Protein backbone atom coordinates (compact mmCIF):
# COMPACT_ATOMS: atom_id res chain seq x y z
CA UNK A 1 0.00 0.00 0.00
CA UNK A 2 1.47 3.36 -0.99
CA UNK A 3 1.16 6.16 1.59
CA UNK A 4 -1.42 8.84 0.84
CA UNK A 5 -3.59 11.39 2.61
CA UNK A 6 -7.28 12.15 2.03
CA UNK A 7 -8.90 15.56 2.31
CA UNK A 8 -12.71 15.83 2.27
CA UNK A 9 -13.81 19.37 1.30
CA UNK A 10 -17.21 20.05 2.83
CA UNK A 11 -18.70 23.44 2.01
CA UNK A 12 -21.74 24.25 4.13
CA UNK A 13 -23.60 26.42 1.63
CA UNK A 14 -25.38 24.63 -1.20
CA UNK A 15 -27.90 26.18 -3.57
CA UNK A 16 -29.95 23.03 -4.01
CA UNK A 17 -29.40 21.51 -0.56
CA UNK A 18 -28.51 24.05 2.16
CA UNK A 19 -26.43 22.63 5.02
CA UNK A 20 -25.74 19.53 2.94
CA UNK A 21 -22.72 18.19 4.91
CA UNK A 22 -24.87 17.89 8.05
CA UNK A 23 -27.81 16.15 6.39
CA UNK A 24 -28.70 13.08 8.45
CA UNK A 25 -28.08 9.70 6.83
CA UNK A 26 -28.90 6.75 9.04
CA UNK A 27 -28.20 8.68 12.23
CA UNK A 28 -24.94 10.32 11.15
CA UNK A 29 -24.16 13.52 9.21
CA UNK A 30 -23.41 12.94 5.52
CA UNK A 31 -19.88 14.31 5.90
CA UNK A 32 -19.19 11.72 8.61
CA UNK A 33 -20.49 8.92 6.39
CA UNK A 34 -18.08 10.10 3.68
CA UNK A 35 -15.26 10.38 6.21
CA UNK A 36 -15.81 6.76 7.26
CA UNK A 37 -15.58 5.57 3.64
CA UNK A 38 -12.34 7.50 3.19
CA UNK A 39 -10.90 6.05 6.41
CA UNK A 40 -11.56 2.54 5.03
CA UNK A 41 -9.35 3.27 1.99
CA UNK A 42 -6.08 2.72 3.83
CA UNK A 43 -5.17 6.41 3.84
CA UNK A 44 -2.48 7.49 6.29
CA UNK A 45 -4.74 10.32 7.45
CA UNK A 46 -8.16 11.73 6.58
CA UNK A 47 -9.08 15.37 7.16
CA UNK A 48 -12.35 17.21 6.58
CA UNK A 49 -11.78 20.76 5.31
CA UNK A 50 -14.81 22.97 5.88
CA UNK A 51 -15.86 26.59 5.97
CA UNK A 52 -18.38 26.15 8.79
CA UNK A 53 -17.86 25.60 12.53
CA UNK A 54 -20.89 23.29 12.81
CA UNK A 55 -19.39 20.88 10.27
CA UNK A 56 -16.04 20.97 12.06
CA UNK A 57 -17.79 20.22 15.37
CA UNK A 58 -19.80 17.33 13.89
CA UNK A 59 -16.66 15.69 12.54
CA UNK A 60 -14.73 16.10 15.79
CA UNK A 61 -17.69 14.75 17.79
CA UNK A 62 -17.38 11.51 15.82
CA UNK A 63 -13.64 11.28 16.41
CA UNK A 64 -12.59 12.63 13.02
CA UNK A 65 -10.00 15.24 12.12
CA UNK A 66 -11.23 18.58 10.75
CA UNK A 67 -9.83 21.96 9.79
CA UNK A 68 -11.83 25.17 9.62
CA UNK A 69 -10.63 26.75 6.39
CA UNK A 70 -11.24 30.09 4.70
CA UNK A 71 -14.74 30.73 3.42
CA UNK A 72 -13.70 32.48 0.20
CA UNK A 73 -12.01 29.62 -1.67
CA UNK A 74 -13.23 29.58 -5.30
CA UNK A 75 -12.92 25.78 -5.55
CA UNK A 76 -12.34 22.63 -3.55
CA UNK A 77 -8.83 22.41 -5.02
CA UNK A 78 -7.94 25.77 -3.48
CA UNK A 79 -9.30 24.52 -0.14
CA UNK A 80 -7.02 21.47 -0.41
CA UNK A 81 -4.03 23.75 -1.01
CA UNK A 82 -4.73 25.53 2.28
CA UNK A 83 -4.83 22.19 4.10
CA UNK A 84 -1.53 21.08 2.53
CA UNK A 85 0.18 24.26 3.72
CA UNK A 86 -1.32 24.24 7.20
CA UNK A 87 -0.40 20.60 7.81
CA UNK A 88 3.04 21.01 6.26
CA UNK A 89 2.86 18.01 3.94
CA UNK A 90 5.92 17.62 1.68
CA UNK A 91 5.67 18.36 -2.05
CA UNK A 92 5.79 14.66 -2.97
CA UNK A 93 2.90 13.70 -0.66
CA UNK A 94 -0.11 12.24 -2.50
CA UNK A 95 -3.39 13.88 -1.52
CA UNK A 96 -6.75 12.48 -2.62
CA UNK A 97 -9.72 14.84 -2.83
CA UNK A 98 -12.94 13.04 -1.81
CA UNK A 99 -15.97 15.31 -2.03
CA UNK A 100 -17.99 15.53 1.18
CA UNK A 101 -21.21 14.55 -0.61
CA UNK A 102 -20.01 11.03 -1.56
CA UNK A 103 -21.27 8.84 1.31
CA UNK A 104 -21.33 5.74 -0.92
CA UNK A 105 -17.87 6.08 -2.46
CA UNK A 106 -15.93 2.82 -2.76
CA UNK A 107 -12.80 2.95 -0.57
CA UNK A 108 -10.98 0.77 -3.12
CA UNK A 109 -11.43 3.45 -5.80
CA UNK A 110 -9.87 6.06 -3.51
CA UNK A 111 -6.75 3.94 -3.03
CA UNK A 112 -6.63 3.03 -6.73
CA UNK A 113 -6.51 6.70 -7.78
CA UNK A 114 -3.72 7.34 -5.26
CA UNK A 115 -1.78 4.34 -6.59
CA UNK A 116 -2.19 5.50 -10.21
CA UNK A 117 -0.56 8.82 -9.36
CA UNK A 118 2.24 7.15 -7.41
CA UNK A 119 2.96 4.89 -10.39
CA UNK A 120 3.30 7.79 -12.86
CA UNK A 121 5.98 10.28 -11.78
CA UNK A 122 5.22 12.51 -14.79
CA UNK A 123 1.58 13.08 -13.79
CA UNK A 124 0.47 15.90 -11.51
CA UNK A 125 -3.06 14.55 -11.08
CA UNK A 126 -4.84 11.19 -11.34
CA UNK A 127 -8.59 10.74 -11.68
CA UNK A 128 -11.15 8.09 -12.62
CA UNK A 129 -13.35 7.41 -15.64
CA UNK A 130 -15.76 4.75 -16.83
CA UNK A 131 -17.30 3.86 -20.18
CA UNK A 132 -20.50 5.57 -21.35
CA UNK A 133 -22.98 3.17 -22.91
CA UNK A 134 -26.15 5.26 -23.29
CA UNK A 135 -26.85 8.06 -25.75
CA UNK A 136 -28.80 9.85 -23.02
CA UNK A 137 -25.68 10.16 -20.87
CA UNK A 138 -23.46 10.98 -23.84
CA UNK A 139 -25.58 13.96 -24.89
CA UNK A 140 -26.28 15.16 -21.33
CA UNK A 141 -24.20 18.30 -20.51
CA UNK A 142 -24.30 17.40 -16.81
CA UNK A 143 -22.22 14.32 -17.64
CA UNK A 144 -18.59 15.35 -18.06
CA UNK A 145 -16.82 13.53 -20.87
CA UNK A 146 -13.08 12.99 -21.28
CA UNK A 147 -10.94 11.93 -24.23
CA UNK A 148 -7.82 9.88 -23.47
CA UNK A 149 -4.60 9.24 -25.35
CA UNK A 150 -3.10 5.77 -25.89
CA UNK A 151 -1.47 5.86 -22.44
CA UNK A 152 -4.66 6.90 -20.62
CA UNK A 153 -3.60 10.50 -20.13
CA UNK A 154 -6.43 13.03 -20.44
CA UNK A 155 -6.48 15.06 -23.65
CA UNK A 156 -9.59 17.13 -22.85
CA UNK A 157 -12.64 17.27 -20.59
CA UNK A 158 -15.95 18.67 -21.80
CA UNK A 159 -19.66 18.82 -21.13
CA UNK A 160 -20.15 18.45 -24.89
CA UNK A 161 -20.52 15.00 -26.48
CA UNK A 162 -17.08 13.79 -27.49
CA UNK A 163 -15.52 12.19 -29.40
CA UNK A 164 -18.00 12.90 -32.17
CA UNK A 165 -18.86 9.93 -34.38
CA UNK A 166 -19.45 11.97 -37.52
CA UNK A 167 -20.87 9.36 -39.88
CA UNK A 168 -22.78 7.34 -37.27
CA UNK A 169 -24.46 10.40 -35.72
CA UNK A 170 -25.40 11.71 -39.16
CA UNK A 171 -27.55 8.61 -39.46
CA UNK A 172 -28.82 8.16 -35.89
CA UNK A 173 -28.18 9.82 -32.53
CA UNK A 174 -30.38 7.52 -30.47
CA UNK A 175 -27.68 4.90 -29.93
CA UNK A 176 -23.90 5.02 -29.56
CA UNK A 177 -21.65 3.26 -32.06
CA UNK A 178 -20.19 0.11 -30.53
CA UNK A 179 -16.59 1.23 -31.02
CA UNK A 180 -17.03 4.79 -29.72
CA UNK A 181 -14.46 5.40 -26.91
CA UNK A 182 -16.87 7.48 -24.82
CA UNK A 183 -15.72 8.02 -21.23
CA UNK A 184 -17.43 9.68 -18.28
CA UNK A 185 -15.32 11.53 -15.74
CA UNK A 186 -15.72 10.62 -12.08
CA UNK A 187 -14.94 13.64 -9.88
CA UNK A 188 -12.32 11.99 -7.66
CA UNK A 189 -8.77 13.36 -7.81
CA UNK A 190 -5.32 12.50 -6.47
CA UNK A 191 -2.75 15.31 -6.46
CA UNK A 192 0.85 15.77 -5.48
CA UNK A 193 1.04 18.34 -2.69
CA UNK A 194 3.56 20.39 -4.67
CA UNK A 195 1.08 20.78 -7.51
CA UNK A 196 -1.62 21.93 -5.09
CA UNK A 197 0.75 24.63 -3.84
CA UNK A 198 1.30 25.81 -7.42
CA UNK A 199 -2.34 25.53 -8.51
CA UNK A 200 -3.61 28.66 -6.76
CA UNK A 201 -1.00 30.72 -8.62
CA UNK A 202 -1.97 29.42 -12.06
CA UNK A 203 -3.94 31.85 -14.20
CA UNK A 204 -7.49 30.60 -14.86
CA UNK A 205 -7.96 29.09 -18.30
CA UNK A 206 -10.57 30.51 -20.69
CA UNK A 207 -11.61 26.89 -21.30
CA UNK A 208 -12.19 26.44 -17.58
CA UNK A 209 -14.51 29.45 -17.40
CA UNK A 210 -16.47 28.37 -20.49
CA UNK A 211 -16.91 24.71 -19.54
CA UNK A 212 -17.01 25.37 -15.75
CA UNK A 213 -14.50 22.54 -15.24
CA UNK A 214 -11.55 23.46 -13.03
CA UNK A 215 -9.38 20.51 -14.16
CA UNK A 216 -8.98 22.28 -17.51
CA UNK A 217 -6.72 24.81 -15.78
CA UNK A 218 -4.16 22.06 -15.23
CA UNK A 219 -4.31 20.86 -18.85
CA UNK A 220 -4.13 24.45 -20.12
CA UNK A 221 -0.86 24.95 -18.27
CA UNK A 222 0.64 21.69 -19.51
CA UNK A 223 0.17 19.42 -16.50
CA UNK A 224 -0.53 15.74 -17.13
CA UNK A 225 -3.68 14.08 -15.78
CA UNK A 226 -3.57 10.28 -15.52
CA UNK A 227 -6.82 8.32 -15.92
CA UNK A 228 -7.82 5.03 -14.34
CA UNK A 229 -10.72 3.11 -15.84
CA UNK A 230 -13.44 1.73 -13.58
CA UNK A 231 -15.40 -1.33 -14.64
CA UNK A 232 -18.71 0.40 -13.96
CA UNK A 233 -20.21 3.66 -12.78
CA UNK A 234 -19.77 4.32 -9.04
CA UNK A 235 -22.78 5.29 -6.90
CA UNK A 236 -23.81 8.88 -7.51
CA UNK A 237 -23.14 11.59 -4.95
CA UNK A 238 -25.70 13.87 -3.30
CA UNK A 239 -26.58 17.10 -5.12
CA UNK A 240 -30.35 17.35 -4.70
CA UNK A 241 -33.08 16.42 -2.20
CA UNK A 242 -33.91 13.49 -4.50
CA UNK A 243 -30.32 12.25 -4.28
CA UNK A 244 -30.46 12.52 -0.50
CA UNK A 245 -33.65 10.46 -0.37
CA UNK A 246 -32.02 7.78 -2.53
CA UNK A 247 -28.94 7.54 -0.28
CA UNK A 248 -31.05 7.50 2.88
CA UNK A 249 -33.08 4.63 1.44
CA UNK A 250 -29.85 2.73 0.73
CA UNK A 251 -28.64 3.08 4.31
CA UNK A 252 -32.06 2.22 5.72
CA UNK A 253 -32.15 -0.95 3.63
CA UNK A 254 -28.64 -1.91 4.70
CA UNK A 255 -29.43 -1.31 8.39
CA UNK A 256 -33.03 -2.37 9.02
CA UNK A 257 -34.45 -1.78 12.52
CA UNK A 258 -34.21 -4.75 14.86
mmCIF file of C-alpha atoms in Angstrom:
data_model
loop_
_atom_site.group_PDB
_atom_site.id
_atom_site.type_symbol
_atom_site.label_atom_id
_atom_site.label_comp_id
_atom_site.label_asym_id
_atom_site.label_seq_id
_atom_site.Cartn_x
_atom_site.Cartn_y
_atom_site.Cartn_z
ATOM 1 C CA UNK A 1 0.000 0.000 0.000
ATOM 2 C CA UNK A 2 1.467 3.362 -0.995
ATOM 3 C CA UNK A 3 1.158 6.156 1.593
ATOM 4 C CA UNK A 4 -1.422 8.843 0.838
ATOM 5 C CA UNK A 5 -3.592 11.388 2.608
ATOM 6 C CA UNK A 6 -7.277 12.151 2.029
ATOM 7 C CA UNK A 7 -8.905 15.562 2.308
ATOM 8 C CA UNK A 8 -12.706 15.830 2.271
ATOM 9 C CA UNK A 9 -13.808 19.366 1.304
ATOM 10 C CA UNK A 10 -17.211 20.048 2.832
ATOM 11 C CA UNK A 11 -18.705 23.439 2.007
ATOM 12 C CA UNK A 12 -21.743 24.249 4.134
ATOM 13 C CA UNK A 13 -23.596 26.421 1.629
ATOM 14 C CA UNK A 14 -25.383 24.635 -1.200
ATOM 15 C CA UNK A 15 -27.896 26.177 -3.573
ATOM 16 C CA UNK A 16 -29.948 23.026 -4.012
ATOM 17 C CA UNK A 17 -29.404 21.510 -0.563
ATOM 18 C CA UNK A 18 -28.512 24.048 2.157
ATOM 19 C CA UNK A 19 -26.435 22.630 5.020
ATOM 20 C CA UNK A 20 -25.741 19.532 2.940
ATOM 21 C CA UNK A 21 -22.718 18.195 4.910
ATOM 22 C CA UNK A 22 -24.868 17.890 8.047
ATOM 23 C CA UNK A 23 -27.814 16.146 6.388
ATOM 24 C CA UNK A 24 -28.700 13.078 8.448
ATOM 25 C CA UNK A 25 -28.077 9.698 6.835
ATOM 26 C CA UNK A 26 -28.903 6.745 9.043
ATOM 27 C CA UNK A 27 -28.200 8.677 12.234
ATOM 28 C CA UNK A 28 -24.937 10.323 11.153
ATOM 29 C CA UNK A 29 -24.160 13.518 9.206
ATOM 30 C CA UNK A 30 -23.408 12.941 5.524
ATOM 31 C CA UNK A 31 -19.878 14.312 5.899
ATOM 32 C CA UNK A 32 -19.192 11.721 8.615
ATOM 33 C CA UNK A 33 -20.490 8.919 6.387
ATOM 34 C CA UNK A 34 -18.079 10.100 3.678
ATOM 35 C CA UNK A 35 -15.262 10.379 6.211
ATOM 36 C CA UNK A 36 -15.815 6.763 7.256
ATOM 37 C CA UNK A 37 -15.578 5.573 3.644
ATOM 38 C CA UNK A 38 -12.341 7.502 3.191
ATOM 39 C CA UNK A 39 -10.901 6.051 6.415
ATOM 40 C CA UNK A 40 -11.556 2.545 5.030
ATOM 41 C CA UNK A 41 -9.346 3.274 1.989
ATOM 42 C CA UNK A 42 -6.078 2.722 3.831
ATOM 43 C CA UNK A 43 -5.169 6.413 3.837
ATOM 44 C CA UNK A 44 -2.483 7.485 6.292
ATOM 45 C CA UNK A 45 -4.737 10.320 7.453
ATOM 46 C CA UNK A 46 -8.160 11.725 6.581
ATOM 47 C CA UNK A 47 -9.082 15.373 7.159
ATOM 48 C CA UNK A 48 -12.347 17.208 6.581
ATOM 49 C CA UNK A 49 -11.779 20.759 5.314
ATOM 50 C CA UNK A 50 -14.811 22.965 5.881
ATOM 51 C CA UNK A 51 -15.860 26.592 5.965
ATOM 52 C CA UNK A 52 -18.382 26.149 8.793
ATOM 53 C CA UNK A 53 -17.864 25.600 12.527
ATOM 54 C CA UNK A 54 -20.889 23.286 12.813
ATOM 55 C CA UNK A 55 -19.393 20.882 10.266
ATOM 56 C CA UNK A 56 -16.043 20.967 12.060
ATOM 57 C CA UNK A 57 -17.788 20.220 15.375
ATOM 58 C CA UNK A 58 -19.803 17.334 13.895
ATOM 59 C CA UNK A 59 -16.656 15.688 12.539
ATOM 60 C CA UNK A 60 -14.731 16.095 15.788
ATOM 61 C CA UNK A 61 -17.688 14.754 17.785
ATOM 62 C CA UNK A 62 -17.383 11.511 15.819
ATOM 63 C CA UNK A 63 -13.640 11.283 16.412
ATOM 64 C CA UNK A 64 -12.595 12.633 13.022
ATOM 65 C CA UNK A 65 -10.003 15.242 12.124
ATOM 66 C CA UNK A 66 -11.233 18.577 10.752
ATOM 67 C CA UNK A 67 -9.832 21.956 9.787
ATOM 68 C CA UNK A 68 -11.833 25.172 9.619
ATOM 69 C CA UNK A 69 -10.634 26.749 6.390
ATOM 70 C CA UNK A 70 -11.235 30.086 4.699
ATOM 71 C CA UNK A 71 -14.741 30.726 3.419
ATOM 72 C CA UNK A 72 -13.701 32.477 0.197
ATOM 73 C CA UNK A 73 -12.008 29.624 -1.673
ATOM 74 C CA UNK A 74 -13.225 29.575 -5.303
ATOM 75 C CA UNK A 75 -12.915 25.780 -5.548
ATOM 76 C CA UNK A 76 -12.341 22.630 -3.552
ATOM 77 C CA UNK A 77 -8.834 22.412 -5.022
ATOM 78 C CA UNK A 78 -7.937 25.770 -3.476
ATOM 79 C CA UNK A 79 -9.296 24.517 -0.140
ATOM 80 C CA UNK A 80 -7.015 21.471 -0.410
ATOM 81 C CA UNK A 81 -4.026 23.745 -1.013
ATOM 82 C CA UNK A 82 -4.731 25.533 2.282
ATOM 83 C CA UNK A 83 -4.827 22.192 4.098
ATOM 84 C CA UNK A 84 -1.535 21.084 2.530
ATOM 85 C CA UNK A 85 0.183 24.262 3.717
ATOM 86 C CA UNK A 86 -1.318 24.241 7.202
ATOM 87 C CA UNK A 87 -0.401 20.604 7.812
ATOM 88 C CA UNK A 88 3.041 21.005 6.265
ATOM 89 C CA UNK A 89 2.864 18.008 3.937
ATOM 90 C CA UNK A 90 5.924 17.620 1.677
ATOM 91 C CA UNK A 91 5.674 18.355 -2.049
ATOM 92 C CA UNK A 92 5.790 14.656 -2.970
ATOM 93 C CA UNK A 93 2.903 13.699 -0.661
ATOM 94 C CA UNK A 94 -0.105 12.238 -2.497
ATOM 95 C CA UNK A 95 -3.387 13.877 -1.521
ATOM 96 C CA UNK A 96 -6.753 12.479 -2.619
ATOM 97 C CA UNK A 97 -9.721 14.835 -2.828
ATOM 98 C CA UNK A 98 -12.940 13.043 -1.812
ATOM 99 C CA UNK A 99 -15.972 15.314 -2.027
ATOM 100 C CA UNK A 100 -17.988 15.529 1.178
ATOM 101 C CA UNK A 101 -21.207 14.547 -0.609
ATOM 102 C CA UNK A 102 -20.006 11.028 -1.563
ATOM 103 C CA UNK A 103 -21.268 8.836 1.311
ATOM 104 C CA UNK A 104 -21.332 5.736 -0.923
ATOM 105 C CA UNK A 105 -17.870 6.078 -2.461
ATOM 106 C CA UNK A 106 -15.930 2.823 -2.765
ATOM 107 C CA UNK A 107 -12.800 2.952 -0.573
ATOM 108 C CA UNK A 108 -10.978 0.774 -3.125
ATOM 109 C CA UNK A 109 -11.434 3.454 -5.799
ATOM 110 C CA UNK A 110 -9.869 6.061 -3.506
ATOM 111 C CA UNK A 111 -6.755 3.943 -3.029
ATOM 112 C CA UNK A 112 -6.629 3.031 -6.735
ATOM 113 C CA UNK A 113 -6.515 6.699 -7.778
ATOM 114 C CA UNK A 114 -3.722 7.338 -5.263
ATOM 115 C CA UNK A 115 -1.780 4.341 -6.587
ATOM 116 C CA UNK A 116 -2.186 5.498 -10.209
ATOM 117 C CA UNK A 117 -0.558 8.817 -9.360
ATOM 118 C CA UNK A 118 2.241 7.146 -7.405
ATOM 119 C CA UNK A 119 2.959 4.887 -10.394
ATOM 120 C CA UNK A 120 3.302 7.795 -12.861
ATOM 121 C CA UNK A 121 5.980 10.281 -11.780
ATOM 122 C CA UNK A 122 5.224 12.505 -14.786
ATOM 123 C CA UNK A 123 1.585 13.076 -13.788
ATOM 124 C CA UNK A 124 0.470 15.897 -11.508
ATOM 125 C CA UNK A 125 -3.060 14.545 -11.075
ATOM 126 C CA UNK A 126 -4.844 11.194 -11.336
ATOM 127 C CA UNK A 127 -8.589 10.740 -11.677
ATOM 128 C CA UNK A 128 -11.145 8.085 -12.624
ATOM 129 C CA UNK A 129 -13.352 7.410 -15.644
ATOM 130 C CA UNK A 130 -15.764 4.753 -16.831
ATOM 131 C CA UNK A 131 -17.299 3.862 -20.184
ATOM 132 C CA UNK A 132 -20.497 5.566 -21.348
ATOM 133 C CA UNK A 133 -22.980 3.169 -22.911
ATOM 134 C CA UNK A 134 -26.155 5.263 -23.288
ATOM 135 C CA UNK A 135 -26.853 8.056 -25.746
ATOM 136 C CA UNK A 136 -28.802 9.848 -23.017
ATOM 137 C CA UNK A 137 -25.683 10.155 -20.872
ATOM 138 C CA UNK A 138 -23.456 10.977 -23.837
ATOM 139 C CA UNK A 139 -25.578 13.956 -24.889
ATOM 140 C CA UNK A 140 -26.276 15.158 -21.329
ATOM 141 C CA UNK A 141 -24.204 18.296 -20.513
ATOM 142 C CA UNK A 142 -24.301 17.398 -16.811
ATOM 143 C CA UNK A 143 -22.218 14.316 -17.644
ATOM 144 C CA UNK A 144 -18.585 15.354 -18.056
ATOM 145 C CA UNK A 145 -16.822 13.533 -20.875
ATOM 146 C CA UNK A 146 -13.083 12.987 -21.281
ATOM 147 C CA UNK A 147 -10.944 11.931 -24.233
ATOM 148 C CA UNK A 148 -7.822 9.878 -23.469
ATOM 149 C CA UNK A 149 -4.595 9.244 -25.349
ATOM 150 C CA UNK A 150 -3.103 5.771 -25.887
ATOM 151 C CA UNK A 151 -1.475 5.855 -22.440
ATOM 152 C CA UNK A 152 -4.662 6.897 -20.623
ATOM 153 C CA UNK A 153 -3.602 10.496 -20.135
ATOM 154 C CA UNK A 154 -6.425 13.025 -20.442
ATOM 155 C CA UNK A 155 -6.477 15.057 -23.647
ATOM 156 C CA UNK A 156 -9.587 17.125 -22.846
ATOM 157 C CA UNK A 157 -12.640 17.267 -20.593
ATOM 158 C CA UNK A 158 -15.954 18.673 -21.797
ATOM 159 C CA UNK A 159 -19.656 18.825 -21.132
ATOM 160 C CA UNK A 160 -20.148 18.451 -24.885
ATOM 161 C CA UNK A 161 -20.523 14.998 -26.476
ATOM 162 C CA UNK A 162 -17.077 13.791 -27.487
ATOM 163 C CA UNK A 163 -15.523 12.187 -29.403
ATOM 164 C CA UNK A 164 -18.001 12.903 -32.171
ATOM 165 C CA UNK A 165 -18.864 9.927 -34.382
ATOM 166 C CA UNK A 166 -19.447 11.968 -37.521
ATOM 167 C CA UNK A 167 -20.872 9.363 -39.877
ATOM 168 C CA UNK A 168 -22.779 7.342 -37.266
ATOM 169 C CA UNK A 169 -24.459 10.397 -35.725
ATOM 170 C CA UNK A 170 -25.399 11.711 -39.157
ATOM 171 C CA UNK A 171 -27.554 8.614 -39.463
ATOM 172 C CA UNK A 172 -28.815 8.156 -35.885
ATOM 173 C CA UNK A 173 -28.176 9.822 -32.527
ATOM 174 C CA UNK A 174 -30.384 7.517 -30.475
ATOM 175 C CA UNK A 175 -27.681 4.898 -29.934
ATOM 176 C CA UNK A 176 -23.903 5.020 -29.559
ATOM 177 C CA UNK A 177 -21.648 3.260 -32.058
ATOM 178 C CA UNK A 178 -20.189 0.111 -30.533
ATOM 179 C CA UNK A 179 -16.587 1.234 -31.015
ATOM 180 C CA UNK A 180 -17.026 4.789 -29.720
ATOM 181 C CA UNK A 181 -14.459 5.398 -26.908
ATOM 182 C CA UNK A 182 -16.874 7.480 -24.824
ATOM 183 C CA UNK A 183 -15.724 8.017 -21.226
ATOM 184 C CA UNK A 184 -17.431 9.679 -18.284
ATOM 185 C CA UNK A 185 -15.324 11.525 -15.745
ATOM 186 C CA UNK A 186 -15.720 10.622 -12.077
ATOM 187 C CA UNK A 187 -14.940 13.642 -9.876
ATOM 188 C CA UNK A 188 -12.321 11.993 -7.661
ATOM 189 C CA UNK A 189 -8.766 13.355 -7.810
ATOM 190 C CA UNK A 190 -5.321 12.503 -6.466
ATOM 191 C CA UNK A 191 -2.748 15.313 -6.460
ATOM 192 C CA UNK A 192 0.852 15.775 -5.479
ATOM 193 C CA UNK A 193 1.036 18.338 -2.690
ATOM 194 C CA UNK A 194 3.561 20.393 -4.667
ATOM 195 C CA UNK A 195 1.081 20.780 -7.512
ATOM 196 C CA UNK A 196 -1.623 21.934 -5.093
ATOM 197 C CA UNK A 197 0.747 24.632 -3.837
ATOM 198 C CA UNK A 198 1.298 25.814 -7.419
ATOM 199 C CA UNK A 199 -2.342 25.526 -8.507
ATOM 200 C CA UNK A 200 -3.605 28.661 -6.757
ATOM 201 C CA UNK A 201 -0.999 30.717 -8.619
ATOM 202 C CA UNK A 202 -1.974 29.423 -12.064
ATOM 203 C CA UNK A 203 -3.944 31.851 -14.199
ATOM 204 C CA UNK A 204 -7.490 30.597 -14.858
ATOM 205 C CA UNK A 205 -7.960 29.089 -18.302
ATOM 206 C CA UNK A 206 -10.574 30.506 -20.686
ATOM 207 C CA UNK A 207 -11.605 26.893 -21.295
ATOM 208 C CA UNK A 208 -12.191 26.440 -17.575
ATOM 209 C CA UNK A 209 -14.511 29.452 -17.401
ATOM 210 C CA UNK A 210 -16.474 28.374 -20.491
ATOM 211 C CA UNK A 211 -16.907 24.713 -19.536
ATOM 212 C CA UNK A 212 -17.006 25.366 -15.753
ATOM 213 C CA UNK A 213 -14.496 22.536 -15.236
ATOM 214 C CA UNK A 214 -11.554 23.455 -13.028
ATOM 215 C CA UNK A 215 -9.385 20.508 -14.162
ATOM 216 C CA UNK A 216 -8.979 22.283 -17.508
ATOM 217 C CA UNK A 217 -6.723 24.805 -15.775
ATOM 218 C CA UNK A 218 -4.157 22.057 -15.225
ATOM 219 C CA UNK A 219 -4.312 20.865 -18.849
ATOM 220 C CA UNK A 220 -4.128 24.447 -20.115
ATOM 221 C CA UNK A 221 -0.859 24.954 -18.269
ATOM 222 C CA UNK A 222 0.637 21.686 -19.512
ATOM 223 C CA UNK A 223 0.170 19.417 -16.504
ATOM 224 C CA UNK A 224 -0.530 15.737 -17.134
ATOM 225 C CA UNK A 225 -3.682 14.075 -15.783
ATOM 226 C CA UNK A 226 -3.571 10.277 -15.515
ATOM 227 C CA UNK A 227 -6.816 8.319 -15.915
ATOM 228 C CA UNK A 228 -7.818 5.027 -14.338
ATOM 229 C CA UNK A 229 -10.718 3.109 -15.838
ATOM 230 C CA UNK A 230 -13.436 1.734 -13.584
ATOM 231 C CA UNK A 231 -15.403 -1.330 -14.642
ATOM 232 C CA UNK A 232 -18.714 0.398 -13.960
ATOM 233 C CA UNK A 233 -20.211 3.662 -12.776
ATOM 234 C CA UNK A 234 -19.766 4.324 -9.045
ATOM 235 C CA UNK A 235 -22.778 5.287 -6.900
ATOM 236 C CA UNK A 236 -23.807 8.881 -7.513
ATOM 237 C CA UNK A 237 -23.143 11.590 -4.946
ATOM 238 C CA UNK A 238 -25.699 13.868 -3.303
ATOM 239 C CA UNK A 239 -26.578 17.097 -5.118
ATOM 240 C CA UNK A 240 -30.345 17.354 -4.704
ATOM 241 C CA UNK A 241 -33.080 16.422 -2.203
ATOM 242 C CA UNK A 242 -33.912 13.490 -4.496
ATOM 243 C CA UNK A 243 -30.317 12.253 -4.281
ATOM 244 C CA UNK A 244 -30.457 12.522 -0.495
ATOM 245 C CA UNK A 245 -33.649 10.463 -0.367
ATOM 246 C CA UNK A 246 -32.015 7.778 -2.534
ATOM 247 C CA UNK A 247 -28.941 7.540 -0.281
ATOM 248 C CA UNK A 248 -31.048 7.496 2.882
ATOM 249 C CA UNK A 249 -33.078 4.628 1.440
ATOM 250 C CA UNK A 250 -29.853 2.727 0.728
ATOM 251 C CA UNK A 251 -28.638 3.076 4.311
ATOM 252 C CA UNK A 252 -32.063 2.219 5.725
ATOM 253 C CA UNK A 253 -32.155 -0.951 3.632
ATOM 254 C CA UNK A 254 -28.636 -1.907 4.704
ATOM 255 C CA UNK A 255 -29.431 -1.311 8.389
ATOM 256 C CA UNK A 256 -33.035 -2.366 9.024
ATOM 257 C CA UNK A 257 -34.449 -1.781 12.524
ATOM 258 C CA UNK A 258 -34.214 -4.755 14.864
#
